[in-house]
């Protein structure tokens, strides 16, 4: 869980080196700006907990990143939930 990605990066002394994105449901992601370029990204609710263990809906967030030196593209997804 990540309620405040800017605090996490700032506390670690990494805020100037990373680009951060916050998503729904206490999710976030970050990548090193000097190595990667963000091509696209987003988030979407992908599920909901069962009634007997209900905490709410669950989401996935993603980013498509291009490596600046090699040109290779990666697809990264983050999910918080069971």
PDB file of N, CA, C and O in Angstrom:
ATOM      1  N   UNK A   1       0.832  -1.178   0.000  1.00  0.00           N
ATOM      2  CA  UNK A   1       0.000   0.000   0.000  1.00  0.00           C
ATOM      3  C   UNK A   1       0.876   1.241   0.000  1.00  0.00           C
ATOM      4  O   UNK A   1       1.927   1.250   0.592  1.00  0.00           O
ATOM      5  N   UNK A   2       0.393   2.270  -0.649  1.00  0.00           N
ATOM      6  CA  UNK A   2       1.154   3.512  -0.755  1.00  0.00           C
ATOM      7  C   UNK A   2       0.182   4.680  -0.800  1.00  0.00           C
ATOM      8  O   UNK A   2      -0.418   4.951  -1.838  1.00  0.00           O
ATOM      9  N   UNK A   3       0.026   5.343   0.297  1.00  0.00           N
ATOM     10  CA  UNK A   3      -0.894   6.478   0.367  1.00  0.00           C
ATOM     11  C   UNK A   3      -0.285   7.759  -0.200  1.00  0.00           C
ATOM     12  O   UNK A   3      -1.001   8.640  -0.644  1.00  0.00           O
ATOM     13  N   UNK A   4       1.057   7.872  -0.155  1.00  0.00           N
ATOM     14  CA  UNK A   4       1.695   9.121  -0.582  1.00  0.00           C
ATOM     15  C   UNK A   4       3.068   8.815  -1.193  1.00  0.00           C
ATOM     16  O   UNK A   4       4.081   8.812  -0.503  1.00  0.00           O
ATOM     17  N   UNK A   5       3.106   8.581  -2.485  1.00  0.00           N
ATOM     18  CA  UNK A   5       4.352   8.232  -3.168  1.00  0.00           C
ATOM     19  C   UNK A   5       5.382   9.357  -3.088  1.00  0.00           C
ATOM     20  O   UNK A   5       6.581   9.104  -2.999  1.00  0.00           O
ATOM     21  N   UNK A   6       4.928  10.590  -3.082  1.00  0.00           N
ATOM     22  CA  UNK A   6       5.872  11.710  -2.999  1.00  0.00           C
ATOM     23  C   UNK A   6       6.596  11.727  -1.659  1.00  0.00           C
ATOM     24  O   UNK A   6       7.778  12.043  -1.591  1.00  0.00           O
ATOM     25  N   UNK A   7       5.910  11.366  -0.587  1.00  0.00           N
ATOM     26  CA  UNK A   7       6.569  11.278   0.717  1.00  0.00           C
ATOM     27  C   UNK A   7       7.584  10.135   0.712  1.00  0.00           C
ATOM     28  O   UNK A   7       8.694  10.291   1.219  1.00  0.00           O
ATOM     29  N   UNK A   8       7.208   8.985   0.150  1.00  0.00           N
ATOM     30  CA  UNK A   8       8.114   7.828   0.109  1.00  0.00           C
ATOM     31  C   UNK A   8       9.398   8.182  -0.631  1.00  0.00           C
ATOM     32  O   UNK A   8      10.502   7.949  -0.140  1.00  0.00           O
ATOM     33  N   UNK A   9       9.265   8.756  -1.824  1.00  0.00           N
ATOM     34  CA  UNK A   9      10.451   9.115  -2.607  1.00  0.00           C
ATOM     35  C   UNK A   9      11.247  10.229  -1.945  1.00  0.00           C
ATOM     36  O   UNK A   9      12.478  10.199  -1.931  1.00  0.00           O
ATOM     37  N   UNK A  10      10.551  11.220  -1.399  1.00  0.00           N
ATOM     38  CA  UNK A  10      11.240  12.324  -0.731  1.00  0.00           C
ATOM     39  C   UNK A  10      12.008  11.864   0.495  1.00  0.00           C
ATOM     40  O   UNK A  10      13.156  12.265   0.715  1.00  0.00           O
ATOM     41  N   UNK A  11      11.396  11.015   1.303  1.00  0.00           N
ATOM     42  CA  UNK A  11      12.041  10.505   2.506  1.00  0.00           C
ATOM     43  C   UNK A  11      13.280   9.687   2.168  1.00  0.00           C
ATOM     44  O   UNK A  11      14.248   9.673   2.917  1.00  0.00           O
ATOM     45  N   UNK A  12      13.254   9.021   1.024  1.00  0.00           N
ATOM     46  CA  UNK A  12      14.398   8.211   0.587  1.00  0.00           C
ATOM     47  C   UNK A  12      15.438   9.023  -0.182  1.00  0.00           C
ATOM     48  O   UNK A  12      16.465   8.488  -0.587  1.00  0.00           O
ATOM     49  N   UNK A  13      15.162  10.304  -0.409  1.00  0.00           N
ATOM     50  CA  UNK A  13      16.084  11.139  -1.168  1.00  0.00           C
ATOM     51  C   UNK A  13      16.066  10.859  -2.655  1.00  0.00           C
ATOM     52  O   UNK A  13      17.046  11.129  -3.351  1.00  0.00           O
ATOM     53  N   UNK A  14      14.957  10.329  -3.181  1.00  0.00           N
ATOM     54  CA  UNK A  14      14.879   9.930  -4.583  1.00  0.00           C
ATOM     55  C   UNK A  14      13.888  10.753  -5.410  1.00  0.00           C
ATOM     56  O   UNK A  14      13.676  10.457  -6.585  1.00  0.00           O
ATOM     57  N   UNK A  15      13.290  11.762  -4.821  1.00  0.00           N
ATOM     58  CA  UNK A  15      12.214  12.503  -5.495  1.00  0.00           C
ATOM     59  C   UNK A  15      12.662  13.146  -6.805  1.00  0.00           C
ATOM     60  O   UNK A  15      11.882  13.217  -7.753  1.00  0.00           O
ATOM     61  N   UNK A  16      13.901  13.585  -6.898  1.00  0.00           N
ATOM     62  CA  UNK A  16      14.373  14.241  -8.118  1.00  0.00           C
ATOM     63  C   UNK A  16      14.702  13.255  -9.237  1.00  0.00           C
ATOM     64  O   UNK A  16      14.778  13.642 -10.400  1.00  0.00           O
ATOM     65  N   UNK A  17      14.902  11.996  -8.882  1.00  0.00           N
ATOM     66  CA  UNK A  17      15.329  10.990  -9.859  1.00  0.00           C
ATOM     67  C   UNK A  17      14.192  10.160 -10.433  1.00  0.00           C
ATOM     68  O   UNK A  17      14.373   9.485 -11.439  1.00  0.00           O
ATOM     69  N   UNK A  18      13.032  10.177  -9.789  1.00  0.00           N
ATOM     70  CA  UNK A  18      11.932   9.303 -10.176  1.00  0.00           C
ATOM     71  C   UNK A  18      10.682  10.081 -10.538  1.00  0.00           C
ATOM     72  O   UNK A  18      10.394  11.125  -9.946  1.00  0.00           O
ATOM     73  N   UNK A  19       9.950   9.561 -11.502  1.00  0.00           N
ATOM     74  CA  UNK A  19       8.611  10.061 -11.801  1.00  0.00           C
ATOM     75  C   UNK A  19       7.622   9.134 -11.115  1.00  0.00           C
ATOM     76  O   UNK A  19       7.734   7.914 -11.210  1.00  0.00           O
ATOM     77  N   UNK A  20       6.661   9.714 -10.426  1.00  0.00           N
ATOM     78  CA  UNK A  20       5.718   8.929  -9.642  1.00  0.00           C
ATOM     79  C   UNK A  20       4.305   9.095 -10.166  1.00  0.00           C
ATOM     80  O   UNK A  20       3.939  10.150 -10.679  1.00  0.00           O
ATOM     81  N   UNK A  21       3.527   8.035 -10.024  1.00  0.00           N
ATOM     82  CA  UNK A  21       2.118   8.048 -10.386  1.00  0.00           C
ATOM     83  C   UNK A  21       1.336   7.404  -9.256  1.00  0.00           C
ATOM     84  O   UNK A  21       1.682   6.318  -8.804  1.00  0.00           O
ATOM     85  N   UNK A  22       0.291   8.074  -8.806  1.00  0.00           N
ATOM     86  CA  UNK A  22      -0.595   7.506  -7.795  1.00  0.00           C
ATOM     87  C   UNK A  22      -1.836   6.966  -8.476  1.00  0.00           C
ATOM     88  O   UNK A  22      -2.361   7.576  -9.403  1.00  0.00           O
ATOM     89  N   UNK A  23      -2.301   5.836  -7.995  1.00  0.00           N
ATOM     90  CA  UNK A  23      -3.498   5.216  -8.538  1.00  0.00           C
ATOM     91  C   UNK A  23      -4.563   5.085  -7.474  1.00  0.00           C
ATOM     92  O   UNK A  23      -4.415   5.578  -6.355  1.00  0.00           O
ATOM     93  N   UNK A  24      -5.629   4.389  -7.792  1.00  0.00           N
ATOM     94  CA  UNK A  24      -6.705   4.192  -6.821  1.00  0.00           C
ATOM     95  C   UNK A  24      -6.319   3.165  -5.766  1.00  0.00           C
ATOM     96  O   UNK A  24      -5.366   2.406  -5.941  1.00  0.00           O
ATOM     97  N   UNK A  25      -7.044   3.152  -4.676  1.00  0.00           N
ATOM     98  CA  UNK A  25      -6.925   2.111  -3.654  1.00  0.00           C
ATOM     99  C   UNK A  25      -5.513   1.994  -3.090  1.00  0.00           C
ATOM    100  O   UNK A  25      -4.988   0.894  -2.930  1.00  0.00           O
ATOM    101  N   UNK A  26      -4.866   3.116  -2.839  1.00  0.00           N
ATOM    102  CA  UNK A  26      -3.539   3.149  -2.203  1.00  0.00           C
ATOM    103  C   UNK A  26      -2.472   2.440  -3.029  1.00  0.00           C
ATOM    104  O   UNK A  26      -1.610   1.749  -2.499  1.00  0.00           O
ATOM    105  N   UNK A  27      -2.533   2.604  -4.344  1.00  0.00           N
ATOM    106  CA  UNK A  27      -1.513   2.037  -5.217  1.00  0.00           C
ATOM    107  C   UNK A  27      -0.684   3.155  -5.824  1.00  0.00           C
ATOM    108  O   UNK A  27      -1.147   4.280  -5.985  1.00  0.00           O
ATOM    109  N   UNK A  28       0.543   2.821  -6.172  1.00  0.00           N
ATOM    110  CA  UNK A  28       1.405   3.785  -6.836  1.00  0.00           C
ATOM    111  C   UNK A  28       2.511   3.037  -7.572  1.00  0.00           C
ATOM    112  O   UNK A  28       2.702   1.843  -7.390  1.00  0.00           O
ATOM    113  N   UNK A  29       3.212   3.774  -8.411  1.00  0.00           N
ATOM    114  CA  UNK A  29       4.396   3.231  -9.073  1.00  0.00           C
ATOM    115  C   UNK A  29       5.336   4.390  -9.366  1.00  0.00           C
ATOM    116  O   UNK A  29       4.920   5.545  -9.426  1.00  0.00           O
ATOM    117  N   UNK A  30       6.590   4.056  -9.533  1.00  0.00           N
ATOM    118  CA  UNK A  30       7.595   5.070  -9.838  1.00  0.00           C
ATOM    119  C   UNK A  30       8.657   4.449 -10.740  1.00  0.00           C
ATOM    120  O   UNK A  30       8.886   3.240 -10.694  1.00  0.00           O
ATOM    121  N   UNK A  31       9.280   5.301 -11.560  1.00  0.00           N
ATOM    122  CA  UNK A  31      10.359   4.827 -12.417  1.00  0.00           C
ATOM    123  C   UNK A  31      11.421   5.909 -12.528  1.00  0.00           C
ATOM    124  O   UNK A  31      11.145   7.096 -12.382  1.00  0.00           O
ATOM    125  N   UNK A  32      12.654   5.468 -12.791  1.00  0.00           N
ATOM    126  CA  UNK A  32      13.781   6.392 -12.895  1.00  0.00           C
ATOM    127  C   UNK A  32      13.686   7.186 -14.201  1.00  0.00           C
ATOM    128  O   UNK A  32      13.693   6.631 -15.289  1.00  0.00           O
ATOM    129  N   UNK A  33      13.585   8.503 -14.065  1.00  0.00           N
ATOM    130  CA  UNK A  33      13.390   9.391 -15.219  1.00  0.00           C
ATOM    131  C   UNK A  33      14.570   9.384 -16.183  1.00  0.00           C
ATOM    132  O   UNK A  33      14.377   9.566 -17.388  1.00  0.00           O
ATOM    133  N   UNK A  34      15.769   9.148 -15.692  1.00  0.00           N
ATOM    134  CA  UNK A  34      16.936   9.177 -16.567  1.00  0.00           C
ATOM    135  C   UNK A  34      17.049   7.915 -17.431  1.00  0.00           C
ATOM    136  O   UNK A  34      17.799   7.901 -18.399  1.00  0.00           O
ATOM    137  N   UNK A  35      16.304   6.871 -17.094  1.00  0.00           N
ATOM    138  CA  UNK A  35      16.400   5.609 -17.827  1.00  0.00           C
ATOM    139  C   UNK A  35      15.151   5.280 -18.634  1.00  0.00           C
ATOM    140  O   UNK A  35      15.246   4.567 -19.629  1.00  0.00           O
ATOM    141  N   UNK A  36      13.995   5.788 -18.232  1.00  0.00           N
ATOM    142  CA  UNK A  36      12.733   5.384 -18.849  1.00  0.00           C
ATOM    143  C   UNK A  36      11.906   6.593 -19.257  1.00  0.00           C
ATOM    144  O   UNK A  36      11.926   7.624 -18.596  1.00  0.00           O
ATOM    145  N   UNK A  37      11.122   6.414 -20.307  1.00  0.00           N
ATOM    146  CA  UNK A  37      10.142   7.394 -20.746  1.00  0.00           C
ATOM    147  C   UNK A  37       8.777   6.729 -20.698  1.00  0.00           C
ATOM    148  O   UNK A  37       8.596   5.635 -21.237  1.00  0.00           O
ATOM    149  N   UNK A  38       7.821   7.383 -20.067  1.00  0.00           N
ATOM    150  CA  UNK A  38       6.476   6.826 -19.981  1.00  0.00           C
ATOM    151  C   UNK A  38       5.736   7.088 -21.286  1.00  0.00           C
ATOM    152  O   UNK A  38       5.602   8.222 -21.728  1.00  0.00           O
ATOM    153  N   UNK A  39       5.248   6.016 -21.907  1.00  0.00           N
ATOM    154  CA  UNK A  39       4.501   6.127 -23.154  1.00  0.00           C
ATOM    155  C   UNK A  39       3.009   6.280 -22.888  1.00  0.00           C
ATOM    156  O   UNK A  39       2.333   7.064 -23.555  1.00  0.00           O
ATOM    157  N   UNK A  40       2.499   5.508 -21.938  1.00  0.00           N
ATOM    158  CA  UNK A  40       1.088   5.562 -21.582  1.00  0.00           C
ATOM    159  C   UNK A  40       0.904   4.871 -20.243  1.00  0.00           C
ATOM    160  O   UNK A  40       1.797   4.205 -19.749  1.00  0.00           O
ATOM    161  N   UNK A  41      -0.252   5.033 -19.674  1.00  0.00           N
ATOM    162  CA  UNK A  41      -0.555   4.376 -18.405  1.00  0.00           C
ATOM    163  C   UNK A  41      -1.998   4.615 -18.030  1.00  0.00           C
ATOM    164  O   UNK A  41      -2.700   5.404 -18.663  1.00  0.00           O
ATOM    165  N   UNK A  42      -2.436   3.914 -17.009  1.00  0.00           N
ATOM    166  CA  UNK A  42      -3.801   4.089 -16.554  1.00  0.00           C
ATOM    167  C   UNK A  42      -4.129   3.150 -15.420  1.00  0.00           C
ATOM    168  O   UNK A  42      -3.262   2.469 -14.880  1.00  0.00           O
ATOM    169  N   UNK A  43      -5.403   3.131 -15.053  1.00  0.00           N
ATOM    170  CA  UNK A  43      -5.870   2.240 -14.007  1.00  0.00           C
ATOM    171  C   UNK A  43      -7.332   1.906 -14.258  1.00  0.00           C
ATOM    172  O   UNK A  43      -8.029   2.615 -14.988  1.00  0.00           O
ATOM    173  N   UNK A  44      -7.761   0.808 -13.654  1.00  0.00           N
ATOM    174  CA  UNK A  44      -9.141   0.371 -13.829  1.00  0.00           C
ATOM    175  C   UNK A  44      -9.487  -0.619 -12.721  1.00  0.00           C
ATOM    176  O   UNK A  44      -8.650  -1.447 -12.351  1.00  0.00           O
ATOM    177  N   UNK A  45     -10.698  -0.531 -12.189  1.00  0.00           N
ATOM    178  CA  UNK A  45     -11.156  -1.542 -11.240  1.00  0.00           C
ATOM    179  C   UNK A  45     -11.309  -2.860 -11.973  1.00  0.00           C
ATOM    180  O   UNK A  45     -11.893  -2.919 -13.053  1.00  0.00           O
ATOM    181  N   UNK A  46     -10.754  -3.913 -11.381  1.00  0.00           N
ATOM    182  CA  UNK A  46     -10.751  -5.215 -12.050  1.00  0.00           C
ATOM    183  C   UNK A  46     -11.467  -6.304 -11.250  1.00  0.00           C
ATOM    184  O   UNK A  46     -11.597  -7.420 -11.731  1.00  0.00           O
ATOM    185  N   UNK A  47     -11.911  -5.994 -10.043  1.00  0.00           N
ATOM    186  CA  UNK A  47     -12.587  -7.009  -9.248  1.00  0.00           C
ATOM    187  C   UNK A  47     -13.184  -6.409  -7.995  1.00  0.00           C
ATOM    188  O   UNK A  47     -13.026  -5.222  -7.705  1.00  0.00           O
ATOM    189  N   UNK A  48     -13.870  -7.259  -7.264  1.00  0.00           N
ATOM    190  CA  UNK A  48     -14.481  -6.847  -6.012  1.00  0.00           C
ATOM    191  C   UNK A  48     -14.409  -8.014  -5.040  1.00  0.00           C
ATOM    192  O   UNK A  48     -14.572  -9.180  -5.431  1.00  0.00           O
ATOM    193  N   UNK A  49     -14.149  -7.704  -3.778  1.00  0.00           N
ATOM    194  CA  UNK A  49     -14.019  -8.749  -2.763  1.00  0.00           C
ATOM    195  C   UNK A  49     -15.339  -9.485  -2.547  1.00  0.00           C
ATOM    196  O   UNK A  49     -16.419  -8.942  -2.803  1.00  0.00           O
ATOM    197  N   UNK A  50     -15.225 -10.712  -2.042  1.00  0.00           N
ATOM    198  CA  UNK A  50     -16.420 -11.481  -1.671  1.00  0.00           C
ATOM    199  C   UNK A  50     -17.125 -10.803  -0.502  1.00  0.00           C
ATOM    200  O   UNK A  50     -16.516 -10.057   0.273  1.00  0.00           O
ATOM    201  N   UNK A  51     -18.372 -11.118  -0.337  1.00  0.00           N
ATOM    202  CA  UNK A  51     -19.180 -10.505   0.723  1.00  0.00           C
ATOM    203  C   UNK A  51     -18.635 -10.801   2.111  1.00  0.00           C
ATOM    204  O   UNK A  51     -18.721  -9.977   3.013  1.00  0.00           O
ATOM    205  N   UNK A  52     -18.034 -11.983   2.326  1.00  0.00           N
ATOM    206  CA  UNK A  52     -17.576 -12.366   3.658  1.00  0.00           C
ATOM    207  C   UNK A  52     -16.208 -11.788   4.020  1.00  0.00           C
ATOM    208  O   UNK A  52     -15.794 -11.877   5.177  1.00  0.00           O
ATOM    209  N   UNK A  53     -15.520 -11.206   3.043  1.00  0.00           N
ATOM    210  CA  UNK A  53     -14.228 -10.541   3.296  1.00  0.00           C
ATOM    211  C   UNK A  53     -14.177  -9.250   2.502  1.00  0.00           C
ATOM    212  O   UNK A  53     -13.183  -8.950   1.858  1.00  0.00           O
ATOM    213  N   UNK A  54     -15.210  -8.474   2.571  1.00  0.00           N
ATOM    214  CA  UNK A  54     -15.358  -7.325   1.691  1.00  0.00           C
ATOM    215  C   UNK A  54     -14.592  -6.111   2.201  1.00  0.00           C
ATOM    216  O   UNK A  54     -14.869  -5.587   3.274  1.00  0.00           O
ATOM    217  N   UNK A  55     -13.614  -5.693   1.417  1.00  0.00           N
ATOM    218  CA  UNK A  55     -12.904  -4.440   1.663  1.00  0.00           C
ATOM    219  C   UNK A  55     -13.188  -3.449   0.556  1.00  0.00           C
ATOM    220  O   UNK A  55     -12.779  -2.306   0.622  1.00  0.00           O
ATOM    221  N   UNK A  56     -13.817  -3.890  -0.506  1.00  0.00           N
ATOM    222  CA  UNK A  56     -14.169  -3.001  -1.604  1.00  0.00           C
ATOM    223  C   UNK A  56     -13.731  -3.541  -2.947  1.00  0.00           C
ATOM    224  O   UNK A  56     -13.464  -4.731  -3.108  1.00  0.00           O
ATOM    225  N   UNK A  57     -13.656  -2.632  -3.898  1.00  0.00           N
ATOM    226  CA  UNK A  57     -13.209  -3.009  -5.232  1.00  0.00           C
ATOM    227  C   UNK A  57     -11.685  -3.047  -5.265  1.00  0.00           C
ATOM    228  O   UNK A  57     -11.017  -2.434  -4.435  1.00  0.00           O
ATOM    229  N   UNK A  58     -11.147  -3.751  -6.238  1.00  0.00           N
ATOM    230  CA  UNK A  58      -9.704  -3.888  -6.423  1.00  0.00           C
ATOM    231  C   UNK A  58      -9.357  -3.395  -7.821  1.00  0.00           C
ATOM    232  O   UNK A  58     -10.118  -3.579  -8.762  1.00  0.00           O
ATOM    233  N   UNK A  59      -8.217  -2.768  -7.925  1.00  0.00           N
ATOM    234  CA  UNK A  59      -7.840  -2.165  -9.199  1.00  0.00           C
ATOM    235  C   UNK A  59      -6.464  -2.646  -9.646  1.00  0.00           C
ATOM    236  O   UNK A  59      -5.679  -3.163  -8.854  1.00  0.00           O
ATOM    237  N   UNK A  60      -6.216  -2.446 -10.898  1.00  0.00           N
ATOM    238  CA  UNK A  60      -4.891  -2.618 -11.466  1.00  0.00           C
ATOM    239  C   UNK A  60      -4.474  -1.283 -12.064  1.00  0.00           C
ATOM    240  O   UNK A  60      -5.312  -0.541 -12.580  1.00  0.00           O
ATOM    241  N   UNK A  61      -3.223  -0.946 -11.936  1.00  0.00           N
ATOM    242  CA  UNK A  61      -2.707   0.241 -12.621  1.00  0.00           C
ATOM    243  C   UNK A  61      -1.523  -0.189 -13.455  1.00  0.00           C
ATOM    244  O   UNK A  61      -0.831  -1.143 -13.113  1.00  0.00           O
ATOM    245  N   UNK A  62      -1.302   0.476 -14.589  1.00  0.00           N
ATOM    246  CA  UNK A  62      -0.268   0.022 -15.504  1.00  0.00           C
ATOM    247  C   UNK A  62       0.454   1.212 -16.123  1.00  0.00           C
ATOM    248  O   UNK A  62      -0.016   2.338 -16.117  1.00  0.00           O
ATOM    249  N   UNK A  63       1.612   0.889 -16.663  1.00  0.00           N
ATOM    250  CA  UNK A  63       2.393   1.860 -17.427  1.00  0.00           C
ATOM    251  C   UNK A  63       3.164   1.108 -18.506  1.00  0.00           C
ATOM    252  O   UNK A  63       3.635  -0.003 -18.289  1.00  0.00           O
ATOM    253  N   UNK A  64       3.252   1.709 -19.654  1.00  0.00           N
ATOM    254  CA  UNK A  64       4.102   1.215 -20.733  1.00  0.00           C
ATOM    255  C   UNK A  64       5.287   2.184 -20.773  1.00  0.00           C
ATOM    256  O   UNK A  64       5.110   3.384 -20.965  1.00  0.00           O
ATOM    257  N   UNK A  65       6.491   1.635 -20.554  1.00  0.00           N
ATOM    258  CA  UNK A  65       7.708   2.440 -20.450  1.00  0.00           C
ATOM    259  C   UNK A  65       8.693   2.051 -21.547  1.00  0.00           C
ATOM    260  O   UNK A  65       8.825   0.878 -21.888  1.00  0.00           O
ATOM    261  N   UNK A  66       9.393   3.052 -22.061  1.00  0.00           N
ATOM    262  CA  UNK A  66      10.416   2.810 -23.081  1.00  0.00           C
ATOM    263  C   UNK A  66      11.788   3.122 -22.491  1.00  0.00           C
ATOM    264  O   UNK A  66      12.014   4.212 -21.955  1.00  0.00           O
ATOM    265  N   UNK A  67      12.697   2.143 -22.605  1.00  0.00           N
ATOM    266  CA  UNK A  67      14.051   2.340 -22.106  1.00  0.00           C
ATOM    267  C   UNK A  67      14.781   3.299 -23.041  1.00  0.00           C
ATOM    268  O   UNK A  67      14.812   3.088 -24.261  1.00  0.00           O
ATOM    269  N   UNK A  68      15.351   4.346 -22.492  1.00  0.00           N
ATOM    270  CA  UNK A  68      15.940   5.400 -23.312  1.00  0.00           C
ATOM    271  C   UNK A  68      17.174   4.955 -24.080  1.00  0.00           C
ATOM    272  O   UNK A  68      17.423   5.450 -25.186  1.00  0.00           O
ATOM    273  N   UNK A  69      17.964   4.045 -23.542  1.00  0.00           N
ATOM    274  CA  UNK A  69      19.183   3.612 -24.232  1.00  0.00           C
ATOM    275  C   UNK A  69      18.926   2.522 -25.263  1.00  0.00           C
ATOM    276  O   UNK A  69      19.491   2.552 -26.350  1.00  0.00           O
ATOM    277  N   UNK A  70      18.075   1.563 -24.931  1.00  0.00           N
ATOM    278  CA  UNK A  70      17.884   0.412 -25.822  1.00  0.00           C
ATOM    279  C   UNK A  70      16.647   0.518 -26.703  1.00  0.00           C
ATOM    280  O   UNK A  70      16.544  -0.195 -27.694  1.00  0.00           O
ATOM    281  N   UNK A  71      15.704   1.366 -26.312  1.00  0.00           N
ATOM    282  CA  UNK A  71      14.449   1.472 -27.046  1.00  0.00           C
ATOM    283  C   UNK A  71      13.462   0.369 -26.735  1.00  0.00           C
ATOM    284  O   UNK A  71      12.363   0.338 -27.287  1.00  0.00           O
ATOM    285  N   UNK A  72      13.831  -0.565 -25.864  1.00  0.00           N
ATOM    286  CA  UNK A  72      12.920  -1.641 -25.501  1.00  0.00           C
ATOM    287  C   UNK A  72      11.752  -1.091 -24.687  1.00  0.00           C
ATOM    288  O   UNK A  72      11.905  -0.159 -23.901  1.00  0.00           O
ATOM    289  N   UNK A  73      10.592  -1.691 -24.885  1.00  0.00           N
ATOM    290  CA  UNK A  73       9.376  -1.257 -24.200  1.00  0.00           C
ATOM    291  C   UNK A  73       8.940  -2.349 -23.230  1.00  0.00           C
ATOM    292  O   UNK A  73       8.947  -3.536 -23.569  1.00  0.00           O
ATOM    293  N   UNK A  74       8.585  -1.939 -22.020  1.00  0.00           N
ATOM    294  CA  UNK A  74       8.063  -2.874 -21.030  1.00  0.00           C
ATOM    295  C   UNK A  74       6.645  -2.448 -20.648  1.00  0.00           C
ATOM    296  O   UNK A  74       6.282  -1.272 -20.739  1.00  0.00           O
ATOM    297  N   UNK A  75       5.872  -3.420 -20.239  1.00  0.00           N
ATOM    298  CA  UNK A  75       4.535  -3.195 -19.733  1.00  0.00           C
ATOM    299  C   UNK A  75       4.540  -3.608 -18.276  1.00  0.00           C
ATOM    300  O   UNK A  75       4.805  -4.770 -17.946  1.00  0.00           O
ATOM    301  N   UNK A  76       4.281  -2.666 -17.366  1.00  0.00           N
ATOM    302  CA  UNK A  76       4.320  -2.917 -15.940  1.00  0.00           C
ATOM    303  C   UNK A  76       2.916  -2.755 -15.393  1.00  0.00           C
ATOM    304  O   UNK A  76       2.224  -1.792 -15.722  1.00  0.00           O
ATOM    305  N   UNK A  77       2.492  -3.707 -14.567  1.00  0.00           N
ATOM    306  CA  UNK A  77       1.182  -3.603 -13.927  1.00  0.00           C
ATOM    307  C   UNK A  77       1.321  -3.840 -12.431  1.00  0.00           C
ATOM    308  O   UNK A  77       2.132  -4.663 -11.991  1.00  0.00           O
ATOM    309  N   UNK A  78       0.566  -3.091 -11.673  1.00  0.00           N
ATOM    310  CA  UNK A  78       0.536  -3.189 -10.225  1.00  0.00           C
ATOM    311  C   UNK A  78      -0.899  -3.489  -9.807  1.00  0.00           C
ATOM    312  O   UNK A  78      -1.832  -2.866 -10.319  1.00  0.00           O
ATOM    313  N   UNK A  79      -1.071  -4.446  -8.904  1.00  0.00           N
ATOM    314  CA  UNK A  79      -2.408  -4.826  -8.438  1.00  0.00           C
ATOM    315  C   UNK A  79      -2.377  -4.947  -6.932  1.00  0.00           C
ATOM    316  O   UNK A  79      -1.436  -5.490  -6.357  1.00  0.00           O
ATOM    317  N   UNK A  80      -3.382  -4.434  -6.282  1.00  0.00           N
ATOM    318  CA  UNK A  80      -3.496  -4.559  -4.833  1.00  0.00           C
ATOM    319  C   UNK A  80      -4.762  -5.344  -4.532  1.00  0.00           C
ATOM    320  O   UNK A  80      -5.863  -4.891  -4.794  1.00  0.00           O
ATOM    321  N   UNK A  81      -4.578  -6.500  -4.013  1.00  0.00           N
ATOM    322  CA  UNK A  81      -5.741  -7.312  -3.667  1.00  0.00           C
ATOM    323  C   UNK A  81      -5.398  -8.777  -3.577  1.00  0.00           C
ATOM    324  O   UNK A  81      -4.266  -9.175  -3.815  1.00  0.00           O
ATOM    325  N   UNK A  82      -6.399  -9.553  -3.231  1.00  0.00           N
ATOM    326  CA  UNK A  82      -6.156 -10.991  -3.105  1.00  0.00           C
ATOM    327  C   UNK A  82      -6.032 -11.669  -4.462  1.00  0.00           C
ATOM    328  O   UNK A  82      -6.340 -11.118  -5.480  1.00  0.00           O
TER     329      UNK A  82
END
